[in-house]
Structure formats: structure tokens, C-alpha cells
Coordinates of C-alpha atoms and ligand atoms in Angstrom, one line a residue:
X87 CA 40.5 140.0 185.1
X88 CA 40.3 143.4 183.6
X89 CA 41.5 143.6 180.0
X90 CA 42.5 147.2 180.2
X91 CA 45.8 148.0 182.0
X92 CA 47.0 151.3 183.0
X93 CA 50.2 152.4 181.3
X94 CA 53.2 153.3 183.4
X95 CA 53.7 157.1 183.6
X96 CA 57.1 156.8 181.8
X97 CA 55.5 155.1 178.8
X98 CA 52.6 157.5 178.8
X99 CA 55.0 160.4 178.5
X100 CA 56.5 158.9 175.4
X101 CA 53.3 159.4 173.7
X102 CA 52.7 162.9 172.3
X103 CA 49.5 164.0 173.8
X104 CA 46.7 166.0 172.3
X105 CA 45.8 166.5 168.7
X106 CA 44.0 163.2 168.8
X107 CA 40.7 164.8 168.3
X108 CA 40.9 167.4 165.5
X109 CA 38.4 166.2 163.0
X110 CA 35.2 164.1 163.0
X111 CA 37.1 161.5 161.1
X112 CA 39.8 161.3 163.8
X113 CA 37.1 160.6 166.4
X114 CA 35.6 157.9 164.1
X115 CA 39.1 156.5 163.5
X116 CA 39.8 156.1 167.2
X117 CA 36.5 154.5 167.9
X118 CA 36.7 152.1 164.9
X119 CA 40.3 151.1 165.8
X120 CA 39.1 150.3 169.3
X121 CA 36.4 148.0 167.7
X122 CA 39.0 146.3 165.5
X123 CA 41.2 145.7 168.4
X124 CA 38.3 144.2 170.3
X125 CA 38.0 141.6 167.5
X126 CA 34.7 143.0 166.1
X127 CA 33.3 141.3 163.0
X128 CA 30.8 144.0 162.3
X129 CA 31.3 147.7 162.8
X130 CA 28.4 150.1 162.1
X131 CA 29.2 153.8 162.0
X132 CA 26.2 156.1 162.2
X133 CA 26.5 159.8 161.6
X134 CA 24.0 162.6 161.9
X135 CA 24.8 165.8 159.9
X136 CA 28.3 164.5 158.9
X137 CA 29.0 163.7 162.6
X138 CA 28.7 167.3 163.8
X139 CA 25.5 166.3 165.7
X140 CA 26.2 162.7 166.4
X141 CA 28.7 160.0 165.9
X142 CA 27.9 156.4 166.9
X143 CA 30.2 153.4 166.5
X144 CA 28.6 150.0 167.2
X145 CA 30.5 146.8 167.2
X146 CA 30.1 143.1 168.1
X147 CA 33.6 142.8 169.6
X148 CA 34.7 141.6 173.0
X149 CA 33.0 144.4 175.0
X150 CA 34.1 145.5 178.4
X151 CA 33.0 144.8 182.0
X152 CA 32.1 147.6 184.4
X153 CA 35.6 148.1 185.6
X154 CA 37.1 148.3 182.1
X155 CA 34.4 150.7 181.1
X156 CA 35.5 153.1 183.8
X157 CA 39.2 152.6 183.1
X158 CA 38.6 153.3 179.4
X159 CA 37.9 156.9 180.3
X160 CA 40.8 157.3 182.7
X161 CA 44.1 158.7 181.6
X162 CA 46.6 156.6 179.7
X163 CA 44.4 153.5 179.7
X164 CA 45.4 151.0 177.1
X165 CA 44.7 147.4 176.5
X166 CA 47.8 146.6 174.6
X167 CA 50.9 148.4 175.6
X168 CA 52.3 147.1 178.7
X169 CA 56.1 147.6 178.6
X170 CA 58.3 150.3 177.1
X171 CA 59.8 147.7 174.7
X172 CA 56.4 147.2 173.1
X173 CA 56.4 150.6 171.6
X174 CA 59.0 149.3 169.1
X175 CA 57.1 146.2 168.2
X176 CA 53.8 147.7 167.5
X177 CA 52.0 145.5 165.0
X178 CA 48.6 146.4 166.1
X179 CA 47.1 149.5 164.8
X180 CA 49.0 151.9 167.0
X181 CA 47.7 152.7 170.4
X182 CA 45.0 154.6 172.0
X183 CA 44.3 155.0 175.6
X184 CA 44.6 158.8 175.2
X185 CA 41.8 159.0 172.7
X186 CA 38.6 158.1 174.7
X187 CA 39.3 160.4 177.6
X188 CA 40.2 163.2 175.1
X189 CA 37.0 162.7 173.2
X190 CA 34.9 162.5 176.3
X191 CA 36.3 165.7 177.7
X192 CA 35.0 167.8 174.8
X193 CA 31.6 166.1 174.1
X194 CA 28.7 164.1 175.6
X195 CA 29.5 160.4 175.4
X196 CA 27.2 157.4 176.0
X197 CA 29.0 154.1 176.3
X198 CA 27.0 150.8 176.2
X199 CA 29.2 147.7 176.5
X200 CA 29.0 144.1 177.5
X201 CA 31.6 141.4 177.7
X202 CA 29.6 138.7 179.4
X203 CA 26.2 138.5 181.0
X204 CA 25.7 142.0 182.3
X205 CA 26.0 145.2 180.3
X206 CA 27.1 148.6 181.5
X207 CA 25.9 152.0 180.4
X208 CA 28.0 155.1 181.2
X209 CA 27.1 158.6 180.3
X210 CA 30.0 161.1 180.4
X211 CA 29.7 164.8 180.0
X212 CA 32.7 167.0 179.7
X213 CA 34.8 164.2 181.0
X214 CA 32.7 163.4 184.1
X215 CA 30.5 160.4 184.6
X216 CA 27.0 161.7 185.0
X217 CA 25.0 158.5 184.8
X218 CA 25.8 154.8 185.3
X219 CA 23.4 151.9 185.0
X220 CA 23.1 148.3 183.9
X221 CA 22.4 147.7 180.3
X222 CA 21.4 145.0 177.9
X223 CA 23.6 141.9 177.6
X224 CA 24.3 142.4 173.9
X225 CA 28.0 141.5 173.4
X226 CA 30.1 144.3 172.1
X227 CA 30.3 148.0 172.5
X228 CA 28.5 151.1 171.2
X229 CA 29.8 154.6 171.8
X230 CA 27.7 157.6 171.0
X231 CA 29.5 161.0 170.8
X232 CA 27.2 164.0 170.7
X233 CA 27.8 167.7 170.4
X234 CA 31.5 167.4 169.9
X235 CA 33.4 170.5 171.2
X236 CA 30.2 171.9 172.8
X237 CA 32.4 173.2 175.6
X238 CA 35.3 174.4 173.5
X239 CA 33.8 176.7 170.9
X240 CA 37.2 177.8 169.7
X241 CA 37.9 174.3 168.5
X242 CA 34.4 173.8 167.2
X243 CA 35.0 176.5 164.6
X244 CA 38.0 174.6 163.2
X245 CA 35.7 171.7 162.2
X246 CA 35.1 172.0 158.5
X247 CA 31.8 172.0 156.7
X248 CA 29.5 169.0 157.1
X249 CA 30.4 167.9 153.5
X250 CA 34.1 167.9 154.0
X251 CA 33.9 166.2 157.4
X252 CA 31.7 163.6 155.8
X253 CA 34.1 163.1 152.9
X254 CA 36.9 162.5 155.4
X255 CA 34.8 159.9 157.2
X256 CA 33.9 158.1 153.9
X257 CA 37.5 158.0 152.9
X258 CA 38.5 156.7 156.3
X259 CA 35.9 153.9 156.4
X260 CA 36.8 152.8 152.9
X261 CA 40.4 152.6 153.9
X262 CA 39.7 150.7 157.1
X263 CA 37.4 148.3 155.2
X264 CA 40.0 147.6 152.5
X265 CA 42.7 147.0 155.2
X266 CA 40.3 144.7 157.1
X267 CA 38.4 142.9 154.5
X268 CA 37.3 140.3 157.1
X269 CA 35.3 142.9 159.0
X270 CA 31.9 144.1 157.7
X271 CA 31.8 147.9 157.8
X272 CA 28.7 150.1 157.4
X273 CA 28.7 153.9 157.3
X274 CA 25.5 155.9 157.2
X275 CA 24.9 159.6 157.3
X276 CA 21.3 160.8 158.1
X277 CA 20.2 157.2 157.4
X278 CA 21.8 157.1 153.9
X279 CA 24.3 154.2 153.4
X280 CA 27.5 155.5 152.1
X281 CA 29.9 152.6 152.6
X282 CA 28.9 149.0 153.1
X283 CA 31.2 145.9 153.0
X284 CA 30.4 142.3 153.9
X285 CA 33.7 141.3 155.6
X286 CA 34.0 138.4 153.2
X287 CA 37.8 138.2 153.7
X288 CA 38.2 138.6 149.9
X289 CA 40.0 141.7 149.0
X290 CA 38.8 141.8 145.4
X291 CA 35.2 141.6 146.6
X292 CA 35.9 144.4 149.1
X293 CA 37.2 146.6 146.3
X294 CA 34.0 145.7 144.3
X295 CA 31.8 146.7 147.3
X296 CA 33.6 150.0 147.7
X297 CA 34.4 151.1 144.1
X298 CA 31.8 149.2 142.1
X299 CA 32.0 147.1 139.0
X300 CA 33.7 149.6 136.8
X301 CA 36.7 149.6 139.0
X302 CA 36.8 146.1 140.3
X303 CA 36.6 144.6 136.8
X304 CA 39.7 146.6 135.8
X305 CA 42.0 145.6 138.7
X306 CA 45.0 143.4 138.3
X307 CA 46.0 141.1 141.1
X308 CA 49.6 141.3 142.2
X309 CA 51.5 139.0 144.5
X310 CA 55.2 138.7 145.1
X311 CA 57.8 138.0 147.8
X312 CA 61.4 138.5 148.6
X313 CA 63.5 137.6 151.6
X314 CA 62.0 140.4 153.7
X315 CA 58.6 141.4 152.3
X316 CA 55.4 139.7 151.1
X317 CA 53.3 141.8 148.7
X318 CA 49.7 141.3 147.8
X319 CA 47.0 143.5 146.4
X320 CA 45.4 145.0 143.3
X321 CA 46.4 147.7 140.9
X322 CA 44.2 149.3 138.3
X323 CA 44.5 149.3 134.6
X324 CA 45.5 152.8 133.3
X325 CA 42.1 153.4 131.9
X326 CA 40.5 154.3 135.2
X327 CA 43.0 156.8 136.6
X328 CA 42.1 159.4 139.3
X329 CA 43.3 163.0 139.6
X330 CA 44.9 162.6 143.0
X331 CA 46.8 160.1 145.1
X332 CA 44.0 159.5 147.6
X333 CA 43.4 156.1 146.1
X334 CA 46.9 154.7 146.9
X335 CA 45.8 152.5 149.8
X336 CA 48.9 151.0 151.4
X337 CA 49.2 148.8 154.5
X338 CA 52.1 147.4 156.3
X339 CA 51.3 144.6 158.6
X340 CA 47.6 145.5 158.4
X341 CA 48.2 149.0 159.4
X342 CA 47.3 151.8 157.0
X343 CA 50.4 153.8 156.3
X344 CA 51.5 156.7 154.2
X345 CA 55.1 156.3 153.0
X346 CA 56.8 158.4 150.5
X347 CA 58.9 155.6 149.0
X348 CA 56.1 153.2 148.7
X349 CA 54.0 155.8 146.9
X350 CA 57.0 156.6 144.6
X351 CA 57.4 153.0 143.7
X352 CA 53.8 152.7 142.7
X353 CA 53.9 155.9 140.7
X354 CA 57.2 155.1 139.0
X355 CA 55.8 151.7 138.0
X356 CA 53.2 153.4 135.9
X357 CA 55.8 155.5 134.1
X358 CA 54.5 156.3 130.5
X359 CA 51.4 154.2 131.2
X360 CA 49.7 157.4 132.5
X361 CA 50.1 161.1 132.3
X362 CA 52.1 162.6 135.2
X363 CA 49.1 164.3 136.6
X364 CA 46.9 161.2 136.9
X365 CA 47.2 158.5 139.5
X366 CA 46.1 154.9 139.7
X367 CA 43.9 153.1 142.3
X368 CA 46.1 150.7 144.2
X369 CA 45.4 148.6 147.2
X370 CA 48.6 147.1 148.5
X371 CA 49.3 144.9 151.5
X372 CA 52.9 144.5 152.7
X373 CA 53.8 142.0 155.3
X374 CA 57.2 142.0 157.0
X375 CA 59.0 141.3 160.2
X376 CA 58.0 144.0 162.7
X377 CA 61.6 144.6 163.6
X378 CA 62.1 146.2 160.2
X379 CA 59.5 148.9 161.0
X380 CA 60.3 152.0 162.9
X381 CA 56.8 153.2 163.8
X382 CA 56.5 156.9 164.2
X383 CA 55.0 157.0 167.7
X384 CA 52.9 160.0 167.3
X385 CA 49.4 158.6 167.6
X386 CA 47.8 160.6 164.7
X387 CA 50.5 160.0 162.2
X388 CA 50.4 157.3 159.6
X389 CA 53.9 157.6 158.4
X390 CA 56.4 154.8 159.1
X391 CA 60.1 154.3 158.4
X392 CA 61.2 151.0 157.1
X393 CA 64.6 149.4 157.0
X394 CA 65.4 147.9 153.6
X395 CA 63.1 150.4 151.9
X396 CA 65.1 150.1 148.7
X397 CA 64.4 146.4 148.5
X398 CA 60.7 147.1 149.1
X399 CA 60.8 149.8 146.4
X400 CA 62.2 147.3 143.9
X401 CA 59.7 144.6 144.8
X402 CA 56.7 146.9 144.4
X403 CA 58.0 148.6 141.3
X404 CA 58.9 145.4 139.5
X405 CA 55.8 143.6 140.5
X406 CA 53.4 146.3 139.3
X407 CA 55.4 146.9 136.1
X408 CA 55.2 143.2 135.3
X409 CA 51.5 143.1 136.0
X410 CA 50.9 146.0 133.5
X411 CA 53.3 144.4 131.0
X412 CA 51.5 141.1 131.0
X413 CA 48.0 142.5 130.6
X414 CA 46.1 143.6 127.6
X415 CA 45.3 147.2 128.4
X416 CA 43.3 148.5 125.4
X417 CA 40.5 150.6 126.9
X418 CA 37.0 150.1 125.6
X419 CA 35.6 153.1 123.9
X420 CA 32.2 152.4 125.4
X421 CA 32.1 152.9 129.1
X422 CA 29.8 150.6 131.0
X423 CA 27.2 152.5 133.1
X424 CA 28.4 153.3 136.6
X425 CA 27.5 150.5 138.9
X426 CA 25.4 152.3 141.5
X427 CA 22.7 149.7 141.7
X428 CA 24.5 147.9 144.3
X429 CA 24.6 151.0 146.6
X430 CA 20.9 151.6 146.0
X431 CA 20.3 148.1 146.9
X432 CA 22.0 148.6 150.2
X433 CA 19.8 151.6 151.0
X434 CA 16.6 149.6 150.4
X435 CA 17.7 146.7 152.5
X436 CA 19.5 148.5 155.2
X437 CA 17.6 148.8 158.4
X438 CA 19.7 150.2 161.2
X439 CA 18.7 147.9 164.0
X440 CA 21.0 148.3 166.9
X441 CA 19.3 145.7 169.0
X442 CA 19.2 143.0 166.3
X443 CA 21.9 140.5 166.5
X444 CA 24.7 141.5 164.1
X445 CA 25.1 138.0 162.7
X446 CA 21.6 137.8 161.5
X447 CA 21.9 141.3 160.1
X448 CA 25.0 140.3 158.3
X449 CA 23.5 137.2 156.8
X450 CA 20.5 139.0 155.3
X451 CA 22.7 141.6 153.6
X452 CA 25.2 139.0 152.4
X453 CA 22.8 137.4 150.1
X454 CA 22.1 140.5 148.1
X455 CA 25.8 141.3 147.8
X456 CA 26.8 137.8 146.8
X457 CA 24.4 137.9 143.9
X458 CA 25.8 141.2 142.7
X459 CA 29.3 140.0 142.9
X460 CA 28.8 136.7 141.2
X461 CA 27.0 138.4 138.3
X462 CA 30.2 140.3 137.5
X463 CA 31.6 138.9 134.3
X464 CA 35.4 138.6 134.3
X465 CA 36.9 139.3 130.9
X466 CA 39.3 136.6 129.9
X467 CA 42.9 137.4 130.6
X468 CA 44.8 138.1 127.4
X469 CA 48.6 138.3 127.9
X470 CA 50.8 140.8 126.3
X471 CA 52.5 137.9 124.4
X472 CA 49.2 137.3 122.7
X473 CA 48.9 140.9 121.8
X474 CA 52.2 140.7 120.0
X475 CA 50.6 138.2 117.7
X476 CA 47.5 140.4 117.4
X477 CA 46.9 141.6 113.9
X478 CA 45.2 144.9 113.3
X479 CA 44.0 145.3 109.7
X480 CA 44.0 148.9 108.6
X481 CA 40.7 150.2 107.2
X482 CA 41.7 153.9 106.7
X483 CA 42.5 157.1 108.4
X484 CA 39.7 159.4 109.8
X485 CA 40.1 163.1 110.2
X486 CA 43.7 162.9 109.1
X487 CA 44.6 161.7 112.6
X488 CA 42.9 158.5 113.7
X489 CA 43.7 155.2 112.1
X490 CA 40.8 152.9 111.9
X491 CA 41.7 149.2 112.1
X492 CA 39.7 146.0 112.7
X493 CA 40.0 142.3 113.5
X494 CA 37.6 139.6 114.5
X495 CA 37.2 141.2 118.0
X496 CA 36.1 144.6 117.0
X497 CA 37.1 148.0 115.6
X498 CA 40.0 150.0 116.9
X499 CA 40.9 153.7 116.7
X500 CA 44.6 154.6 116.9
X501 CA 46.0 158.0 117.3
X502 CA 48.7 158.1 114.5
X503 CA 51.0 160.5 116.3
X504 CA 50.8 158.9 119.7
X505 CA 51.3 155.4 118.1
X506 CA 54.4 156.4 116.2
X507 CA 55.7 158.3 119.1
X508 CA 55.6 155.1 121.2
X509 CA 57.3 153.1 118.5
X510 CA 60.0 155.7 118.1
X511 CA 60.4 156.2 121.8
X512 CA 61.1 152.5 122.5
X513 CA 63.5 152.4 119.5
X514 CA 65.5 155.4 120.7
X515 CA 65.6 154.2 124.2
X516 CA 66.9 150.8 123.2
X517 CA 69.5 152.4 120.9
X518 CA 70.6 154.7 123.7
X519 CA 71.1 151.8 126.1
X520 CA 73.3 149.9 123.8
X521 CA 77.0 150.1 124.7
X522 CA 78.3 149.6 121.2
X523 CA 76.8 151.9 118.6
X524 CA 77.2 151.8 114.9
X525 CA 78.0 155.2 113.5
X526 CA 77.8 156.9 110.2
X527 CA 80.0 159.7 108.8
X528 CA 78.5 163.0 107.8
X529 CA 79.3 164.1 104.3
X530 CA 78.9 167.7 105.4
X531 CA 80.0 168.0 109.0
X532 CA 77.6 169.9 111.2
X533 CA 78.9 172.8 113.3
X534 CA 77.1 174.2 116.3
X535 CA 77.9 177.5 117.8
X536 CA 76.9 178.1 121.5
X537 CA 77.0 180.8 124.1
X538 CA 80.2 180.5 126.1
X539 CA 78.5 179.2 129.2
X540 CA 76.8 176.6 127.2
X541 CA 80.0 175.7 125.4
X542 CA 81.7 175.0 128.7
X543 CA 78.9 172.7 129.8
X544 CA 79.1 170.7 126.6
X545 CA 82.8 170.6 126.8
X546 CA 82.6 169.2 130.4
X547 CA 80.2 166.5 129.2
X548 CA 81.7 165.7 125.8
X549 CA 82.3 162.1 126.8
X550 CA 78.5 161.7 127.0
X551 CA 78.2 162.6 123.3
X552 CA 81.2 160.4 122.4
X553 CA 79.7 157.5 124.2
X554 CA 76.4 158.0 122.3
X555 CA 78.4 157.5 119.0
X556 CA 79.0 161.1 118.0
X557 CA 82.4 162.1 116.7
X558 CA 82.6 165.6 117.9
X559 CA 85.5 168.1 118.3
X560 CA 86.0 171.6 119.3
X561 CA 86.1 173.9 116.3
X562 CA 87.2 177.4 117.0
X563 CA 85.5 179.8 119.4
X564 CA 82.5 178.4 121.3
X565 CA 81.9 176.0 118.4
X566 CA 81.8 172.2 118.0
X567 CA 81.9 170.2 114.8
X568 CA 80.0 166.9 114.5
X569 CA 81.7 164.5 112.0
X570 CA 79.9 161.2 112.7
X571 CA 76.6 160.3 114.3
X572 CA 74.9 157.1 115.5
X573 CA 72.9 155.3 112.8
X574 CA 69.6 155.6 114.7
X575 CA 69.3 159.3 114.0
X576 CA 66.5 159.7 111.5
X577 CA 68.0 160.6 108.1
X578 CA 67.2 164.0 106.9
X579 CA 66.8 165.2 110.5
X580 CA 70.4 164.8 111.7
X581 CA 71.0 168.5 112.3
X582 CA 67.7 169.0 114.1
X583 CA 68.3 165.9 116.3
X584 CA 71.8 167.0 117.2
X585 CA 70.6 170.4 118.2
X586 CA 67.9 168.8 120.4
X587 CA 70.4 166.5 122.1
X588 CA 72.8 169.3 122.8
X589 CA 70.0 171.4 124.3
X590 CA 69.0 168.5 126.6
X591 CA 72.7 168.1 127.6
X592 CA 72.8 171.7 128.6
X593 CA 69.5 171.6 130.5
X594 CA 70.7 168.5 132.4
X595 CA 73.8 170.2 133.6
X596 CA 74.8 169.8 137.2
X597 CA 72.4 166.9 138.0
X598 CA 73.3 164.5 135.4
X599 CA 71.5 161.2 135.5
X600 CA 72.1 158.9 132.6
X601 CA 68.8 157.2 132.8
X602 CA 66.8 160.4 132.9
X603 CA 69.0 161.9 130.2
X604 CA 68.2 159.0 127.9
X605 CA 64.5 159.2 128.7
X606 CA 64.5 162.9 128.0
X607 CA 66.3 162.4 124.6
X608 CA 64.1 159.5 123.6
X609 CA 60.8 161.3 124.4
X610 CA 61.9 164.6 122.7
X611 CA 63.2 163.0 119.6
X612 CA 60.2 160.5 119.4
X613 CA 57.8 163.4 119.5
X614 CA 59.7 165.5 117.0
X615 CA 60.3 162.7 114.5
X616 CA 56.8 161.3 114.5
X617 CA 54.0 161.9 112.1
X618 CA 51.7 164.7 113.3
X619 CA 48.0 164.8 113.3
X620 CA 46.6 165.9 110.0
X621 CA 49.6 164.6 108.1
X622 CA 48.7 162.2 105.4
X623 CA 50.2 158.7 105.5
X624 CA 49.5 155.9 103.0
X625 CA 47.9 152.6 103.9
X626 CA 51.3 150.8 103.6
X627 CA 52.8 153.1 106.2
X628 CA 49.7 152.6 108.4
X629 CA 50.1 148.9 108.1
X630 CA 53.8 149.1 109.0
X631 CA 53.0 151.4 112.0
X632 CA 50.4 149.0 113.4
X633 CA 52.7 146.0 113.1
X634 CA 55.4 147.9 114.9
X635 CA 53.0 149.2 117.6
X636 CA 51.8 145.8 118.7
X637 CA 55.4 144.7 119.2
X638 CA 56.1 147.5 121.7
X639 CA 56.6 146.8 125.4
X640 CA 53.8 149.1 126.1
X641 CA 51.7 149.6 123.0
X642 CA 48.9 151.3 124.9
X643 CA 50.3 154.7 125.7
X644 CA 52.5 157.3 124.1
X645 CA 55.6 158.2 126.2
X646 CA 53.6 161.0 127.8
X647 CA 51.0 158.5 129.0
X648 CA 48.2 159.4 126.6
X649 CA 46.4 156.4 125.1
X650 CA 47.4 155.2 121.6
X651 CA 44.5 152.9 121.0
X652 CA 40.9 152.4 122.0
X653 CA 38.6 149.6 121.1
X654 CA 34.9 149.2 120.1
X655 CA 34.3 145.6 120.8
X656 CA 32.1 143.6 118.5
X657 CA 29.7 143.1 121.4
X658 CA 29.5 146.9 122.1
X659 CA 28.8 147.6 118.4
X660 CA 26.1 144.9 118.3
X661 CA 24.6 146.3 121.4
X662 CA 24.6 149.9 120.1
X663 CA 22.9 148.8 116.9
X664 CA 20.5 146.6 118.9
X665 CA 21.6 143.5 117.1
X666 CA 21.8 142.0 120.6
X667 CA 19.8 143.0 123.6
X668 CA 21.0 143.8 127.1
Ligands
ZN88 ZN1 54.1 164.2 120.7
ZN89 ZN1 52.8 162.0 123.5

């Protein structure tokens, strides 16, 4: 029986047509997703000139018989959606049916496919079958797309340059490979291997194959569940951040998605672990009951809507935060060389042999990859609790700014401002969260005169200041008098601190959010009250600062996300001085 069914007209109309083929990568995506749905274990994508000249996708999936092959290029053919209801329970990759005919109508396509003992070859030009013959009985499907948009020059000119089309394809295949770590993907352009995974079914290994050792050795595994969601994946330590969000790879029920709230949960979890303008590498798999997913049914969109998104936000946020909290995150000062050898290795060993059985081809490449992966040395996991017992012995201060410290594991450099800023920040934040505050009277009350608009804002929000432990009253025209303040204000800086807090109160007017207000005050005061670069501090003060730093929840970053501490491990030092080889 034919595997491909023809959709009812009503269902077909629910699918927004067109726009399926807009970029090289959208063609590659459609073809690869067909391969995935056909249960392929190996998918080889071959491009010539970034796909502008040729795109070929070869798989070892189920393949099609002659009848299916013809149907695949008909309108609204689909192998998976049979009833209207199915649209709302899509837990496959989405749906195609539209895609192949669209692609075939604007290019020259050669399809070779075989599901059983006899293969079929179809050549289609501008949507019409121009050649049909029997082909080899190699199980699976290969589709070659040549001269995309040859008959629609207006659309051709919208294709971007070879390099940017290629970058789109690399990013696509990396995402597909990460979301299907049990499928071996290969992407080549002009015979150069750009992506190669082994389909080992091991997500960490897949990350290693795509990003290399530098990244894979700095990923933290996360795993968590609640009533509705299961979470699994890897998040990077803050030392290998990227400058955009392209490396947030998120999947819901094995489908790559882009969801604002999921991205926000990831980014928020790294709050103060990174600067605002940097983003982590995260590979996250969410599994849930399909009834909680409202799939946006436009075929090219990856966005989805989820019921219970707040529960998912909390689960992602808390799980990543905990993973960061539990890990020792002091970055090594000496970066290991980029691990490109593995990619070069691929190039040497990779022979694009379409005819060769893909199992054999996989085995031979697997050996090389396994060796590389096993040779990766996992550093022992040191928990944050151990760090809190960590002793850093001060040696001195270099350049008036960097504390030098040591212990049996190596030498550390600590930015004195960033370190103290972190200590003060956590102290202020804790004090601001306390409901009962001890206060202290001012011998000389502090008066603050404001512009009348500002005066009104402060007057409206006076309870905020009172709750913080200030005794403050109106005092004549546009003026307040402060008679008591909470004890955590740094002595000698009371007036400056009060001015800062009043400023922040005025700036926050209208969209008052207690948590953000506290954050803002804590960061501002912490920066102001901390020792600056080039300010001299004695060794006693240094020792005290180091002891306070290791006790912080996040001792690794200042509240702006800059690093506080970097490490030269004993091994790195010995290697640099050639006391040890390799
Ligand atoms: Zn600062
Ligand atoms: Zn800072």
C-alpha cells in the first residue's frame, strides 16, 4: 500500500501555502525533515557553491515505491496528516506535502528512491516529469535540486550570497543534528566537510562533534521534571559566551522551536553570570503532553505556544540556575587550542560515496570519532560547597588592581573592584529582602531638596523608603528630611547612598517592580561603595575580601557579569615553563 496519502482539500486549505522555498536552507530543511520522517539513520547533505548550483540530500530511510514517488510531487501530498484533528496533535516535525512540489516547480529535481527491490528515478523540470526509469535497489532516497529558481529570476535575486546561504545551511544542520542525536548528519560544500555527526544517540557527544572540545568540556548537564514537563540538556559555563542568541537550541517534543518565554528563562537564569550583551550556548530538550502545545500551523514558522508556560519558565530558570550555582566556574587563564583536528580528520577520511552502503560508511567514520571523544579529559566536578571551603592565600596586588592569590591548585588573579562589588551586591540584596531592618538614627538629619515633580513621585512612594528602614518626613517646600537609616548603609557614605536611592526611586516611577528596584539599588550602591582600580588596599583587607568572595552565591562574576577571578592552574604553569611536556 502506498505510504503517501493525499490530504483532503479542506485540510490543505488550512495550510498557508507558499513561502516554503525562500532560502537554500529552507529547501535543505524540507528535504532533511522528509528524511527524518522516513526513519533515516544517515543523512548526507551535499552542496555545490553553497547550494546555489546544487543541493543533494541522500538518506537511508524507508524510501518510496514508484506510486509514492509520483504522489510526492503532486499537490498536498503528505504521509502523515490524515484528518483535520491531526493538525492539533502534531508531534512530528510539522508537515510538508507542499514543499516538494514547490521546490520542483522552480528547479530541476532528480529523485532516486527505493523502498523494496526496485528503485525509481524521476527527473522533474519546472514541475513536470521529463524522465522516468528504474534505478538501483539501494534502500532510501536521494533528491538532487539543481539550478534553483532558474525559471523565476525575480526570486533568484533574493537569494543571498553563497557565504550567507551556506552559513544558514550549517546552522540548520547543526540544529537538526543536535535535535536528532541518533541520526548521523554530514554536510559538505564543494567537497569540504562542514558538519559531521555520528548519530550516537549521546547528546553530549553530538555537542562535542559540532562545537569541539573547548565547548563540550565546558557544558553542564541539566535534567529536571515537574508534573507537565521533562527537561534535559546542556548549558555552558559562562566562560564561553557568544555574542548572539543563535546558540539557544531548544526543542519541544523533538521539534526545534523558537519561543520567547523559553529563551527568556534561559537568559534570566544567567543573570549576573554574564554581561547583558553576551549569550550562552544551550541545548535544551523539553518533553510534554502534545495537548499542551498549540503549534503555529504555518509550515515555515518555528514558534509554538504552550499552555502552562509559566511552569515551564520556572522549571528551566531554576534548573539552569542550580546547575550554575553548583559548579565551580573559575575560568582558566590559558585557553586550550581550538579543537579543529577532529574536523580536519573528517575531511581526510570522508569519501562521498553515494553507492556505498551507508552502514559501512558509518562504521568506518565512527572509529575515528570515538577515539577523539574518549581522549577528552573530563575535569573533576567541584561543587560550589567545596569552593566555599576554598582558601585563597593572598600574595600581593599587581598594577594596583589585580589581587594575586595562590593555593595548591594554582595561581589566581582577582579584579579587586569586581570582587568587592560582588560581595557588596549580595550583602545589599540580602539586606533589602529582609522584612525587619535594624535602623540607626542620624546625629545630623539629612535633608534632600527636589524638583516639584520629583518631590511628588517620592511622596507617592514614601512607604517604599519607610519599609526599607528610613525614617523620612516632609520638611517644607519640595524637601524631605531623613532622620534614621538602615544599618547596612556604609558609614561615611550615608548621604551619597540616600541620594542614589532617591534617584532610583524617581527613575522607577510608574513601573514599580520591587525585585527590579532592589536589584537596581544593590548594583548601584555596590559599585559606588567598592574599592576602585588603582586604589591601594593592605594585605589584611585583601585577605578579608578573598574570604568574603568565596562565600558568595556567585563568586565568579561582578553584578554586571564581568569575571571576578581567573586561574592559572599548576598544570598550565608547568606546561608553559616546560616542566611538563604535552
Ligand atoms: Zn563597578
Ligand atoms: Zn561590575
